[in-house]
Each structure stands twice: as structure tokens, then as C-alpha cells.
Amino acid sequence: MDSLVVEQSHFTGLFPAGPHLGPSVVSWRAGSCREFADLVVYVMRALGIPCGTDYMAMRGDNNVPHFWNFTLDKDGKTYITEFPDPNWKRAVSMYNPKAKVYRNTYGLNWKDIKRQQGKMMHPAFRKPLYQDVTAVYADSLNRDLVVSSDILCKEVHKGDIVYFCLSTRMDWVPIAWTVFEEDSLRFQDTEGSVIGCLATWNGKRLVMQSEPFTYDKMSGTIALLTPQSEKEDITLYFKFPLFCDLGILRMPGGVFEGSNDSQFRSADTLYYVKQWPFRLNNTIFPEKEKSYRYVRYKGPKGSYCNIAEMAFFEDTSDTLALKGRIIGTPGCFQKDGSHDYYKVYDGNPYTYMDYKTPDEGWVGLDFGIPHRIKKFTYIPRNSDNFIHKGDVYELFYWHDKKWNSLGRQVAKADSLNYVIPKGVALFLKNHTQGKDERIFKKTDGRQQFW
């Protein structure tokens, strides 16, 4: 595995329909996780090491499937690797919200075929070349998902095939199925921490048969996301989960400093970043009484000093930032100057500093003379999934088998305000640009993505 990760690889989140690339993927080293799982299989089997592929038909926290590799030890325990990580780890250590995990096989799953009883099935399950291995990954948190018939629409009848679905943007993808009995549905071997919805298949498309519901990982309980008569306000700052944005993850531990020493040997902390920034434009009001000639942002270890923009002000009411000479650690990871420290002052919130090494990077200003800093702003490195000023957005909530619009807005700043029914599943669509959008709900006043 060490030798495989040395050469550069090119990843994509696209999963085109059609056959696998075959052994040529070993030399091409490009594609999605599906192609790289194939790559590892080819190499491992060429060395005489048994290896296969496990997968999620849809991730519980993203809009795509996911594939990775497994092998078994002499005791039959499953170990996994996700290229380009060269390490193998126990399957139970995989933290991603999964709901269902399957293992690719070359032979049909006759147990599933017998359960189908010749009924019309969704294409994903007609030829079951898989084994259900959810229990291997969920371990003690593996459980059957039992759903009362009360949440189903009236057109579902005894003996119908019902699908457990996860969201992908504004659509739903079936990841498991069961036969409807008189009073309940039982989906065997599942793991929670997802938003799901139930559906049937009419031969051409999925027909949604329930409101969405949260499925709790620890308790196994479900909670319907049903619109209530009461309304509430919500402020939106982004359209896709922040934990998918590398630049956001690298901010905690960073520090903004002021000093009258150009080497910052004696520096005061103006602000310490404790958690992920949850909006594009972040404003801080330092409480220091001193004046400083030099200010800087120093990234935490492993962050490559990722930051997009920052500006300093003498007064809390000022809109014109202080000017100064840009200072910092020269060099960038790309080795071409494209992400050097001066990018933090180019006025573009979507370019950023990416220092040449993981540690010790910093960027700042030399004002020439000391200034009292009463306010400063910063923008984290980001993938443009925060609210983008000038873009057209539309907020939807799910009810009655479909997404319902709460209206379009043109963003005038880095946030949007809406009035929504309480207790609903939400989806924010950017009609101007981008495709990274994800289902969420309001929890404790903020957006919670699933």
C-alpha cells in the first residue's frame, strides 16, 4: 500500500454509469472511490492477497455512494482501507454514517431472490450481487429498523415491497427493502445517524410513502420531520455540511496576534479560533487596550495556514480597513506562487493561502506605525458553499411526498432569513451556481446537516 500512494492520483466525486474501467485504472490512477477500490483489488490479488470491495449505495452524510476495500484475517475479522490511506484498520472503526453496507460478490444472493417472491423490484435489487455486511461495521450498534405502519401513506398494502431511502440532493435513493406486513416494517441490520424516507416502486420511479425521519444511532428511535402549524425564523449561512470542507476543519487552533516586534517574539493573542467558523464573514472584537504595528494570523499545526481573507479596523464602526505592507511566510504547497500568503489580501474570498509545509505558516500586515485594533474580520478557506452574495437561492421543505418552495431570494450578504414551518426537513438550492447541496433541519437554532 505504501508504494501505491506515492504517485499522484486524481479524484472525482462523479460516478458515471457504465462498466468499470478494468486493470487500466492501475496506470491511469484517476476516478472516484469506486475506481480506486478496483485499483487496490487488482494490486492485492496480483500479490496473492485476498481482497474485495465493500460499499454504501448512498452515504448517510453526503450525496454519493462510497466504495472501499476489505480483507479478512485468520480469525475471519474484517480489516479495511480507503485509498489513498495506506493503513488497514478494523471495520468497526469506520465512523461514517452508513445505514447499510454491502459486499460485492460474483454470485447471486439467493436468499434475497427468494424473499422477492417474483415481485417487481427496483433495479438496484433485481440482481443482488452482494451480501449484507452492515453488522460487521455497526457491531453493537447494529439493529433492525422497525417502522410502524402509522407513518405510511394509505396506498401501501400488505405484501408490498417498501424501500428505505437516503437523500441525494433533492432525490432519494433506495438502500434496503422489506415486505410490508399488516402493522409494521422491519429492515434488518441497519445503523442510524441518518435521515431516511420510505418509498415504493411503480416500475418507472420511486413513489415516496412517508415523511422523512431521523434515525438515531444510539437509541434506534425515529422522529418524523412533519411540518407543524407553528412557524419559526431561520437564518441560513451555508448549503452543504461544513465537515466536508477541508479549509473549515483546519481553522480551530489558529491564532490572531498583535505585536510591536516584527518577529512576533513578544505577541499578544487577539483571538484564538476554538471551533469551525459557521459563516463566510466572521467579525471579532478584541478586548486588548494596546496598539500594535504588526498583526498576523498563525495557522495551527497541520493546517498549511489555510485562510482566505482578513482585515483589521481601528474602530468598531469603521468600514475602511487599515492599510499596511503584507508580511508572511513565503512559498505555497503548489510550488507555483498560486496560493502564496499575499492571496489573503487580494479581495477574493475564494482564493486562499496554502503554505508549503503543514506547520509554521503565517500571514499579516505591517502598518508602519502602531494602531489600536478594535475590530477585525476573517474569511476561512472555503469551497464556496457559504451563502454567496448576489446568487439566487430557493429554500424547500418536504411535505406530501414532495419538496415545497418557501420562495426565492437574492443573497444581499452572507446569510439568508426565512420563515419556516417547525419540524421539517429542509433543502437550500442555489440556482446561480454549484451542486453541493444537502438535506438539513433546524436544531438548537442552527442548521444541522445529514
mmCIF file of C-alpha atoms in Angstrom, residues 12-379:
data_model
loop_
_atom_site.group_PDB
_atom_site.id
_atom_site.type_symbol
_atom_site.label_atom_id
_atom_site.label_comp_id
_atom_site.label_asym_id
_atom_site.label_seq_id
_atom_site.Cartn_x
_atom_site.Cartn_y
_atom_site.Cartn_z
ATOM 1 C CA THR A 12 -13.570 12.889 -8.692
ATOM 2 C CA GLY A 13 -16.921 12.753 -6.948
ATOM 3 C CA LEU A 14 -18.652 11.749 -10.184
ATOM 4 C CA PHE A 15 -19.966 8.197 -10.612
ATOM 5 C CA PRO A 16 -20.776 7.756 -14.323
ATOM 6 C CA ALA A 17 -22.998 4.900 -15.402
ATOM 7 C CA GLY A 18 -21.358 2.051 -17.261
ATOM 8 C CA PRO A 19 -18.816 -0.702 -16.718
ATOM 9 C CA HIS A 20 -15.746 -0.478 -14.517
ATOM 10 C CA LEU A 21 -12.525 0.721 -16.155
ATOM 11 C CA GLY A 22 -10.696 -2.566 -15.642
ATOM 12 C CA PRO A 23 -6.974 -3.063 -14.899
ATOM 13 C CA SER A 24 -6.048 0.122 -16.783
ATOM 14 C CA VAL A 25 -7.098 2.068 -13.681
ATOM 15 C CA VAL A 26 -3.800 0.983 -12.085
ATOM 16 C CA SER A 27 -1.858 3.125 -14.562
ATOM 17 C CA TRP A 28 -4.464 5.862 -15.032
ATOM 18 C CA ARG A 29 -4.835 6.470 -11.276
ATOM 19 C CA ALA A 30 -7.939 8.595 -11.783
ATOM 20 C CA GLY A 31 -11.600 8.292 -10.907
ATOM 21 C CA SER A 32 -13.938 8.047 -7.943
ATOM 22 C CA CYS A 33 -13.559 5.849 -4.868
ATOM 23 C CA ARG A 34 -15.056 3.030 -6.969
ATOM 24 C CA GLU A 35 -12.123 3.115 -9.384
ATOM 25 C CA PHE A 36 -9.562 3.314 -6.590
ATOM 26 C CA ALA A 37 -11.177 0.385 -4.794
ATOM 27 C CA ASP A 38 -10.752 -1.548 -8.061
ATOM 28 C CA LEU A 39 -7.112 -0.454 -8.215
ATOM 29 C CA VAL A 40 -6.391 -1.874 -4.761
ATOM 30 C CA VAL A 41 -8.171 -5.140 -5.614
ATOM 31 C CA TYR A 42 -6.071 -5.632 -8.763
ATOM 32 C CA VAL A 43 -2.794 -4.968 -6.973
ATOM 33 C CA MET A 44 -3.593 -7.040 -3.875
ATOM 34 C CA ARG A 45 -4.805 -10.046 -5.860
ATOM 35 C CA ALA A 46 -1.777 -9.842 -8.147
ATOM 36 C CA LEU A 47 0.293 -10.302 -4.994
ATOM 37 C CA GLY A 48 -1.817 -13.265 -3.895
ATOM 38 C CA ILE A 49 -3.551 -11.363 -1.083
ATOM 39 C CA PRO A 50 -7.343 -11.910 -0.864
ATOM 40 C CA CYS A 51 -9.146 -8.586 -1.173
ATOM 41 C CA GLY A 52 -12.606 -7.329 -2.095
ATOM 42 C CA THR A 53 -14.863 -4.281 -2.129
ATOM 43 C CA ASP A 54 -17.490 -3.139 0.355
ATOM 44 C CA TYR A 55 -19.763 -0.187 -0.351
ATOM 45 C CA MET A 56 -22.594 2.084 0.708
ATOM 46 C CA ALA A 57 -25.215 2.535 -2.004
ATOM 47 C CA MET A 58 -25.584 6.051 -0.590
ATOM 48 C CA ARG A 59 -23.638 7.751 2.161
ATOM 49 C CA GLY A 60 -25.567 8.879 5.205
ATOM 50 C CA ASP A 61 -23.897 12.305 5.198
ATOM 51 C CA ASN A 62 -23.279 13.057 1.518
ATOM 52 C CA ASN A 63 -24.909 12.803 -1.912
ATOM 53 C CA VAL A 64 -22.830 9.959 -3.337
ATOM 54 C CA PRO A 65 -22.138 6.253 -2.807
ATOM 55 C CA HIS A 66 -18.845 5.139 -1.305
ATOM 56 C CA PHE A 67 -16.559 2.175 -2.060
ATOM 57 C CA TRP A 68 -13.539 0.846 -0.159
ATOM 58 C CA ASN A 69 -11.523 -2.348 0.284
ATOM 59 C CA PHE A 70 -11.604 -5.165 2.802
ATOM 60 C CA THR A 71 -9.616 -8.256 3.672
ATOM 61 C CA LEU A 72 -10.032 -10.906 6.356
ATOM 62 C CA ASP A 73 -7.509 -12.045 8.943
ATOM 63 C CA LYS A 74 -7.023 -15.677 10.001
ATOM 64 C CA ASP A 75 -9.869 -15.329 12.509
ATOM 65 C CA GLY A 76 -12.308 -14.001 9.917
ATOM 66 C CA LYS A 77 -12.249 -10.421 11.205
ATOM 67 C CA THR A 78 -12.675 -7.693 8.597
ATOM 68 C CA TYR A 79 -9.974 -5.087 8.027
ATOM 69 C CA ILE A 80 -10.479 -2.173 5.650
ATOM 70 C CA THR A 81 -8.560 0.531 3.813
ATOM 71 C CA GLU A 82 -9.736 3.625 1.941
ATOM 72 C CA PHE A 83 -7.269 4.661 -0.768
ATOM 73 C CA PRO A 84 -5.033 6.682 -0.546
ATOM 74 C CA ASP A 85 -4.752 5.834 3.168
ATOM 75 C CA PRO A 86 -2.059 3.102 3.280
ATOM 76 C CA ASN A 87 -3.228 1.789 6.664
ATOM 77 C CA TRP A 88 -5.574 -1.105 7.345
ATOM 78 C CA LYS A 89 -7.977 -0.817 10.288
ATOM 79 C CA ARG A 90 -10.803 -2.788 11.881
ATOM 80 C CA ALA A 91 -14.142 -2.421 10.110
ATOM 81 C CA VAL A 92 -15.833 -1.350 13.350
ATOM 82 C CA SER A 93 -13.639 1.775 13.450
ATOM 83 C CA MET A 94 -15.298 3.257 10.344
ATOM 84 C CA TYR A 95 -17.156 6.295 11.673
ATOM 85 C CA ASN A 96 -19.116 7.408 8.579
ATOM 86 C CA PRO A 97 -22.935 7.334 8.907
ATOM 87 C CA LYS A 98 -23.714 4.182 6.933
ATOM 88 C CA ALA A 99 -27.298 2.915 7.353
ATOM 89 C CA LYS A 100 -26.435 -0.112 5.134
ATOM 90 C CA VAL A 101 -23.167 -1.689 3.944
ATOM 91 C CA TYR A 102 -22.914 -4.324 1.213
ATOM 92 C CA ARG A 103 -20.112 -6.546 -0.076
ATOM 93 C CA ASN A 104 -19.648 -7.026 -3.819
ATOM 94 C CA THR A 105 -19.904 -10.675 -4.869
ATOM 95 C CA TYR A 106 -19.698 -12.610 -8.122
ATOM 96 C CA GLY A 107 -22.588 -14.903 -7.199
ATOM 97 C CA LEU A 108 -26.249 -14.028 -6.735
ATOM 98 C CA ASN A 109 -27.687 -13.625 -3.255
ATOM 99 C CA TRP A 110 -30.278 -16.396 -3.468
ATOM 100 C CA LYS A 111 -31.662 -15.605 -0.034
ATOM 101 C CA ASP A 112 -32.687 -12.165 -1.278
ATOM 102 C CA ILE A 113 -34.049 -13.565 -4.532
ATOM 103 C CA LYS A 114 -36.307 -15.971 -2.617
ATOM 104 C CA ARG A 115 -37.554 -13.113 -0.431
ATOM 105 C CA GLN A 116 -38.529 -11.153 -3.534
ATOM 106 C CA GLN A 117 -41.078 -13.850 -4.447
ATOM 107 C CA GLY A 118 -41.028 -12.806 -8.087
ATOM 108 C CA LYS A 119 -42.302 -9.305 -7.347
ATOM 109 C CA MET A 120 -41.353 -6.204 -9.302
ATOM 110 C CA MET A 121 -38.177 -4.789 -7.757
ATOM 111 C CA HIS A 122 -36.221 -1.574 -8.036
ATOM 112 C CA PRO A 123 -33.288 -2.096 -10.476
ATOM 113 C CA ALA A 124 -30.757 -1.805 -7.636
ATOM 114 C CA PHE A 125 -32.049 -5.069 -6.134
ATOM 115 C CA ARG A 126 -33.159 -7.155 -9.148
ATOM 116 C CA LYS A 127 -29.832 -8.966 -9.474
ATOM 117 C CA PRO A 128 -28.409 -8.949 -5.940
ATOM 118 C CA LEU A 129 -24.688 -9.467 -6.494
ATOM 119 C CA TYR A 130 -23.948 -8.583 -2.890
ATOM 120 C CA GLN A 131 -24.026 -9.719 0.717
ATOM 121 C CA ASP A 132 -25.288 -7.530 3.548
ATOM 122 C CA VAL A 133 -22.356 -6.872 5.919
ATOM 123 C CA THR A 134 -23.835 -3.972 7.904
ATOM 124 C CA ALA A 135 -23.481 -5.926 11.146
ATOM 125 C CA VAL A 136 -19.718 -6.243 10.596
ATOM 126 C CA TYR A 137 -19.387 -2.445 10.660
ATOM 127 C CA ALA A 138 -22.146 -1.414 13.072
ATOM 128 C CA ASP A 139 -21.117 -4.010 15.680
ATOM 129 C CA SER A 140 -23.036 -3.364 18.930
ATOM 130 C CA LEU A 141 -24.999 -0.541 17.257
ATOM 131 C CA ASN A 142 -26.398 -2.882 14.606
ATOM 132 C CA ARG A 143 -30.169 -3.188 14.899
ATOM 133 C CA ASP A 144 -33.321 -3.800 12.910
ATOM 134 C CA LEU A 145 -35.138 -0.630 11.913
ATOM 135 C CA VAL A 146 -38.774 -1.178 12.867
ATOM 136 C CA VAL A 147 -41.261 1.341 11.491
ATOM 137 C CA SER A 148 -44.935 1.499 12.407
ATOM 138 C CA SER A 149 -47.474 1.440 9.596
ATOM 139 C CA ASP A 150 -48.890 4.688 11.016
ATOM 140 C CA ILE A 151 -46.305 6.758 9.128
ATOM 141 C CA LEU A 152 -47.099 5.190 5.744
ATOM 142 C CA CYS A 153 -49.454 6.566 3.136
ATOM 143 C CA LYS A 154 -52.715 4.692 2.685
ATOM 144 C CA GLU A 155 -51.847 3.231 -0.734
ATOM 145 C CA VAL A 156 -49.301 0.803 0.760
ATOM 146 C CA HIS A 157 -50.795 -2.656 1.211
ATOM 147 C CA LYS A 158 -49.810 -5.903 2.873
ATOM 148 C CA GLY A 159 -47.203 -7.751 0.810
ATOM 149 C CA ASP A 160 -45.911 -4.617 -0.958
ATOM 150 C CA ILE A 161 -42.162 -4.096 -1.257
ATOM 151 C CA VAL A 162 -41.146 -0.956 0.660
ATOM 152 C CA TYR A 163 -37.731 0.710 0.353
ATOM 153 C CA PHE A 164 -35.664 2.516 2.971
ATOM 154 C CA CYS A 165 -34.164 5.519 1.143
ATOM 155 C CA LEU A 166 -31.469 8.103 1.825
ATOM 156 C CA SER A 167 -31.300 11.531 0.225
ATOM 157 C CA THR A 168 -29.098 12.687 -2.613
ATOM 158 C CA ARG A 169 -29.692 16.386 -3.235
ATOM 159 C CA MET A 170 -33.441 16.667 -3.967
ATOM 160 C CA ASP A 171 -33.900 12.973 -4.779
ATOM 161 C CA TRP A 172 -33.958 9.733 -2.813
ATOM 162 C CA VAL A 173 -32.009 6.501 -3.345
ATOM 163 C CA PRO A 174 -33.149 3.100 -2.019
ATOM 164 C CA ILE A 175 -30.560 1.340 0.149
ATOM 165 C CA ALA A 176 -32.654 -1.506 1.616
ATOM 166 C CA TRP A 177 -36.031 -3.166 1.169
ATOM 167 C CA THR A 178 -38.542 -5.250 3.066
ATOM 168 C CA VAL A 179 -42.051 -6.678 2.720
ATOM 169 C CA PHE A 180 -44.874 -4.742 4.379
ATOM 170 C CA GLU A 181 -46.789 -6.720 6.962
ATOM 171 C CA GLU A 182 -50.070 -5.636 8.490
ATOM 172 C CA ASP A 183 -48.809 -3.280 11.162
ATOM 173 C CA SER A 184 -45.098 -2.600 10.658
ATOM 174 C CA LEU A 185 -41.976 -2.709 8.520
ATOM 175 C CA ARG A 186 -38.734 -4.341 9.611
ATOM 176 C CA PHE A 187 -35.462 -3.536 7.842
ATOM 177 C CA GLN A 188 -32.867 -5.984 9.111
ATOM 178 C CA ASP A 189 -29.315 -4.954 10.071
ATOM 179 C CA THR A 190 -29.117 -1.164 9.941
ATOM 180 C CA GLU A 191 -27.167 1.656 11.571
ATOM 181 C CA GLY A 192 -28.590 5.073 12.408
ATOM 182 C CA SER A 193 -27.414 8.698 12.343
ATOM 183 C CA VAL A 194 -29.222 9.363 9.035
ATOM 184 C CA ILE A 195 -32.347 10.977 7.626
ATOM 185 C CA GLY A 196 -34.431 8.430 5.757
ATOM 186 C CA CYS A 197 -37.705 8.172 3.887
ATOM 187 C CA LEU A 198 -39.870 5.229 2.783
ATOM 188 C CA ALA A 199 -40.928 4.532 -0.797
ATOM 189 C CA THR A 200 -42.440 2.000 -3.178
ATOM 190 C CA TRP A 201 -41.503 1.343 -6.827
ATOM 191 C CA ASN A 202 -44.096 1.597 -9.612
ATOM 192 C CA GLY A 203 -41.856 0.199 -12.333
ATOM 193 C CA LYS A 204 -40.672 3.605 -13.532
ATOM 194 C CA ARG A 205 -39.909 5.680 -10.454
ATOM 195 C CA LEU A 206 -39.892 5.724 -6.674
ATOM 196 C CA VAL A 207 -43.142 6.807 -5.037
ATOM 197 C CA MET A 208 -42.435 8.340 -1.640
ATOM 198 C CA GLN A 209 -44.700 6.925 1.056
ATOM 199 C CA SER A 210 -43.736 8.767 4.251
ATOM 200 C CA GLU A 211 -42.435 11.999 5.650
ATOM 201 C CA PRO A 212 -38.652 11.997 6.177
ATOM 202 C CA PHE A 213 -37.482 10.861 9.602
ATOM 203 C CA THR A 214 -34.308 10.974 11.652
ATOM 204 C CA TYR A 215 -32.950 7.586 12.712
ATOM 205 C CA ASP A 216 -30.888 7.826 15.898
ATOM 206 C CA LYS A 217 -27.711 5.748 16.020
ATOM 207 C CA MET A 218 -27.535 5.248 19.778
ATOM 208 C CA SER A 219 -31.185 4.620 20.669
ATOM 209 C CA GLY A 220 -32.547 3.281 17.393
ATOM 210 C CA THR A 221 -35.562 5.594 17.646
ATOM 211 C CA ILE A 222 -37.031 7.519 14.722
ATOM 212 C CA ALA A 223 -38.562 11.000 14.721
ATOM 213 C CA LEU A 224 -40.768 12.189 11.871
ATOM 214 C CA LEU A 225 -39.926 15.509 10.245
ATOM 215 C CA THR A 226 -43.513 16.650 9.812
ATOM 216 C CA PRO A 227 -44.495 20.298 9.309
ATOM 217 C CA GLN A 228 -46.269 21.811 12.294
ATOM 218 C CA SER A 229 -48.798 24.632 12.202
ATOM 219 C CA GLU A 230 -46.436 26.882 14.169
ATOM 220 C CA LYS A 231 -43.875 28.920 12.200
ATOM 221 C CA GLU A 232 -40.342 29.964 13.158
ATOM 222 C CA ASP A 233 -37.476 32.047 11.784
ATOM 223 C CA ILE A 234 -34.270 30.530 10.463
ATOM 224 C CA THR A 235 -31.020 32.166 9.360
ATOM 225 C CA LEU A 236 -29.062 30.239 6.748
ATOM 226 C CA TYR A 237 -25.306 30.518 6.302
ATOM 227 C CA PHE A 238 -24.415 27.548 4.091
ATOM 228 C CA LYS A 239 -25.933 24.882 1.861
ATOM 229 C CA PHE A 240 -23.611 21.922 2.438
ATOM 230 C CA PRO A 241 -22.143 20.418 5.639
ATOM 231 C CA LEU A 242 -19.017 22.170 6.874
ATOM 232 C CA PHE A 243 -17.266 18.931 7.856
ATOM 233 C CA CYS A 244 -16.850 18.230 4.132
ATOM 234 C CA ASP A 245 -14.824 21.452 3.714
ATOM 235 C CA LEU A 246 -11.130 20.914 4.459
ATOM 236 C CA GLY A 247 -10.363 24.598 4.950
ATOM 237 C CA ILE A 248 -13.018 24.921 7.655
ATOM 238 C CA LEU A 249 -11.673 21.895 9.526
ATOM 239 C CA ARG A 250 -8.188 23.423 9.589
ATOM 240 C CA MET A 251 -9.169 26.664 11.372
ATOM 241 C CA PRO A 252 -9.571 25.573 15.049
ATOM 242 C CA GLY A 253 -6.309 26.152 16.904
ATOM 243 C CA GLY A 254 -5.319 29.107 14.748
ATOM 244 C CA VAL A 255 -4.478 32.389 16.478
ATOM 245 C CA PHE A 256 -4.626 36.077 15.550
ATOM 246 C CA GLU A 257 -1.809 38.052 17.163
ATOM 247 C CA GLY A 258 -0.670 41.633 17.605
ATOM 248 C CA SER A 259 2.905 42.734 18.301
ATOM 249 C CA ASN A 260 5.358 45.617 18.095
ATOM 250 C CA ASP A 261 8.131 43.161 17.232
ATOM 251 C CA SER A 262 8.417 42.201 13.555
ATOM 252 C CA GLN A 263 9.439 38.674 14.582
ATOM 253 C CA PHE A 264 6.457 38.343 16.967
ATOM 254 C CA ARG A 265 8.782 37.217 19.763
ATOM 255 C CA SER A 266 6.558 39.179 22.123
ATOM 256 C CA ALA A 267 2.983 38.920 20.874
ATOM 257 C CA ASP A 268 -0.495 39.289 22.349
ATOM 258 C CA THR A 269 -3.339 36.979 21.400
ATOM 259 C CA LEU A 270 -6.165 38.953 19.813
ATOM 260 C CA TYR A 271 -8.326 35.904 19.156
ATOM 261 C CA TYR A 272 -7.963 32.132 19.392
ATOM 262 C CA VAL A 273 -10.099 30.077 16.994
ATOM 263 C CA LYS A 274 -11.833 27.443 19.126
ATOM 264 C CA GLN A 275 -14.323 25.978 16.650
ATOM 265 C CA TRP A 276 -15.258 25.841 12.980
ATOM 266 C CA PRO A 277 -16.368 29.186 11.528
ATOM 267 C CA PHE A 278 -20.029 28.751 10.573
ATOM 268 C CA ARG A 279 -20.307 31.668 8.141
ATOM 269 C CA LEU A 280 -18.263 33.292 5.382
ATOM 270 C CA ASN A 281 -17.587 36.664 7.044
ATOM 271 C CA ASN A 282 -16.505 36.396 10.674
ATOM 272 C CA THR A 283 -16.164 39.539 12.797
ATOM 273 C CA ILE A 284 -14.132 39.662 16.022
ATOM 274 C CA PHE A 285 -13.896 42.461 18.607
ATOM 275 C CA PRO A 286 -10.586 42.157 20.522
ATOM 276 C CA GLU A 287 -10.501 43.425 24.101
ATOM 277 C CA LYS A 288 -6.827 44.435 24.147
ATOM 278 C CA GLU A 289 -6.114 48.074 25.077
ATOM 279 C CA LYS A 290 -2.703 48.199 23.368
ATOM 280 C CA SER A 291 -1.720 49.445 19.926
ATOM 281 C CA TYR A 292 0.221 47.225 17.509
ATOM 282 C CA ARG A 293 2.367 47.862 14.471
ATOM 283 C CA TYR A 294 2.249 44.213 13.361
ATOM 284 C CA VAL A 295 -0.698 41.813 13.202
ATOM 285 C CA ARG A 296 -0.899 38.296 11.852
ATOM 286 C CA TYR A 297 -2.801 35.037 11.631
ATOM 287 C CA LYS A 298 -0.773 31.944 12.517
ATOM 288 C CA GLY A 299 -2.291 28.661 11.419
ATOM 289 C CA PRO A 300 -2.392 25.633 13.742
ATOM 290 C CA LYS A 301 -0.249 22.566 13.145
ATOM 291 C CA GLY A 302 -1.249 20.607 10.068
ATOM 292 C CA SER A 303 -3.310 23.469 8.608
ATOM 293 C CA TYR A 304 -0.931 24.793 5.911
ATOM 294 C CA CYS A 305 -2.083 28.171 7.306
ATOM 295 C CA ASN A 306 -5.269 27.985 5.228
ATOM 296 C CA ILE A 307 -7.113 31.310 5.321
ATOM 297 C CA ALA A 308 -8.811 33.278 2.530
ATOM 298 C CA GLU A 309 -9.088 36.898 3.690
ATOM 299 C CA MET A 310 -8.635 39.107 6.758
ATOM 300 C CA ALA A 311 -8.905 42.821 7.523
ATOM 301 C CA PHE A 312 -8.234 44.997 10.585
ATOM 302 C CA PHE A 313 -10.069 48.149 11.740
ATOM 303 C CA GLU A 314 -9.300 50.931 14.224
ATOM 304 C CA ASP A 315 -12.906 51.353 15.317
ATOM 305 C CA THR A 316 -15.911 49.052 15.572
ATOM 306 C CA SER A 317 -17.904 51.309 13.235
ATOM 307 C CA ASP A 318 -15.209 51.526 10.547
ATOM 308 C CA THR A 319 -15.861 50.045 7.118
ATOM 309 C CA LEU A 320 -12.484 51.000 5.642
ATOM 310 C CA ALA A 321 -9.745 48.584 6.718
ATOM 311 C CA LEU A 322 -6.280 49.622 7.835
ATOM 312 C CA LYS A 323 -3.611 49.522 5.128
ATOM 313 C CA GLY A 324 -0.158 48.049 5.501
ATOM 314 C CA ARG A 325 2.637 46.049 3.941
ATOM 315 C CA ILE A 326 1.748 42.370 3.537
ATOM 316 C CA ILE A 327 4.091 40.116 5.525
ATOM 317 C CA GLY A 328 4.203 36.364 5.987
ATOM 318 C CA THR A 329 5.935 33.089 5.257
ATOM 319 C CA PRO A 330 6.663 32.779 1.510
ATOM 320 C CA GLY A 331 6.006 29.653 -0.526
ATOM 321 C CA CYS A 332 2.947 27.506 -1.189
ATOM 322 C CA PHE A 333 2.150 23.806 -1.386
ATOM 323 C CA GLN A 334 1.565 24.074 -5.143
ATOM 324 C CA LYS A 335 5.137 25.437 -5.630
ATOM 325 C CA ASP A 336 3.970 27.942 -8.238
ATOM 326 C CA GLY A 337 3.002 31.014 -6.209
ATOM 327 C CA SER A 338 -0.700 30.445 -6.829
ATOM 328 C CA HIS A 339 -1.517 30.149 -3.106
ATOM 329 C CA ASP A 340 1.163 32.335 -1.522
ATOM 330 C CA TYR A 341 0.479 34.492 1.545
ATOM 331 C CA TYR A 342 -0.412 37.637 -0.437
ATOM 332 C CA LYS A 343 -3.600 35.864 -1.630
ATOM 333 C CA VAL A 344 -5.079 36.730 1.765
ATOM 334 C CA TYR A 345 -5.199 40.373 0.621
ATOM 335 C CA ASP A 346 -6.392 40.009 -2.969
ATOM 336 C CA GLY A 347 -10.020 40.804 -2.077
ATOM 337 C CA ASN A 348 -11.261 37.423 -3.323
ATOM 338 C CA PRO A 349 -12.961 35.288 -0.623
ATOM 339 C CA TYR A 350 -12.485 32.137 -2.722
ATOM 340 C CA THR A 351 -8.694 32.263 -3.082
ATOM 341 C CA TYR A 352 -6.548 31.397 -0.093
ATOM 342 C CA MET A 353 -3.113 30.879 1.420
ATOM 343 C CA ASP A 354 -1.855 27.292 1.312
ATOM 344 C CA TYR A 355 1.593 27.269 2.908
ATOM 345 C CA LYS A 356 4.300 24.938 1.593
ATOM 346 C CA THR A 357 4.518 22.918 4.838
ATOM 347 C CA PRO A 358 1.792 21.861 7.300
ATOM 348 C CA ASP A 359 3.167 23.919 10.215
ATOM 349 C CA GLU A 360 4.646 27.358 10.981
ATOM 350 C CA GLY A 361 2.830 29.303 8.266
ATOM 351 C CA TRP A 362 1.545 32.817 8.977
ATOM 352 C CA VAL A 363 0.340 35.954 7.212
ATOM 353 C CA GLY A 364 -0.169 39.522 8.404
ATOM 354 C CA LEU A 365 0.356 43.250 7.989
ATOM 355 C CA ASP A 366 2.970 45.813 8.940
ATOM 356 C CA PHE A 367 1.061 49.087 9.469
ATOM 357 C CA GLY A 368 4.264 51.144 9.686
ATOM 358 C CA ILE A 369 3.086 52.698 12.962
ATOM 359 C CA PRO A 370 1.115 51.181 15.873
ATOM 360 C CA HIS A 371 -2.695 51.138 15.679
ATOM 361 C CA ARG A 372 -5.335 50.158 18.195
ATOM 362 C CA ILE A 373 -7.325 47.201 16.793
ATOM 363 C CA LYS A 374 -10.962 47.302 17.890
ATOM 364 C CA LYS A 375 -12.334 45.029 15.151
ATOM 365 C CA PHE A 376 -11.105 42.545 12.572
ATOM 366 C CA THR A 377 -12.743 40.218 10.096
ATOM 367 C CA TYR A 378 -11.632 36.978 8.504
ATOM 368 C CA ILE A 379 -12.835 34.530 5.883
#
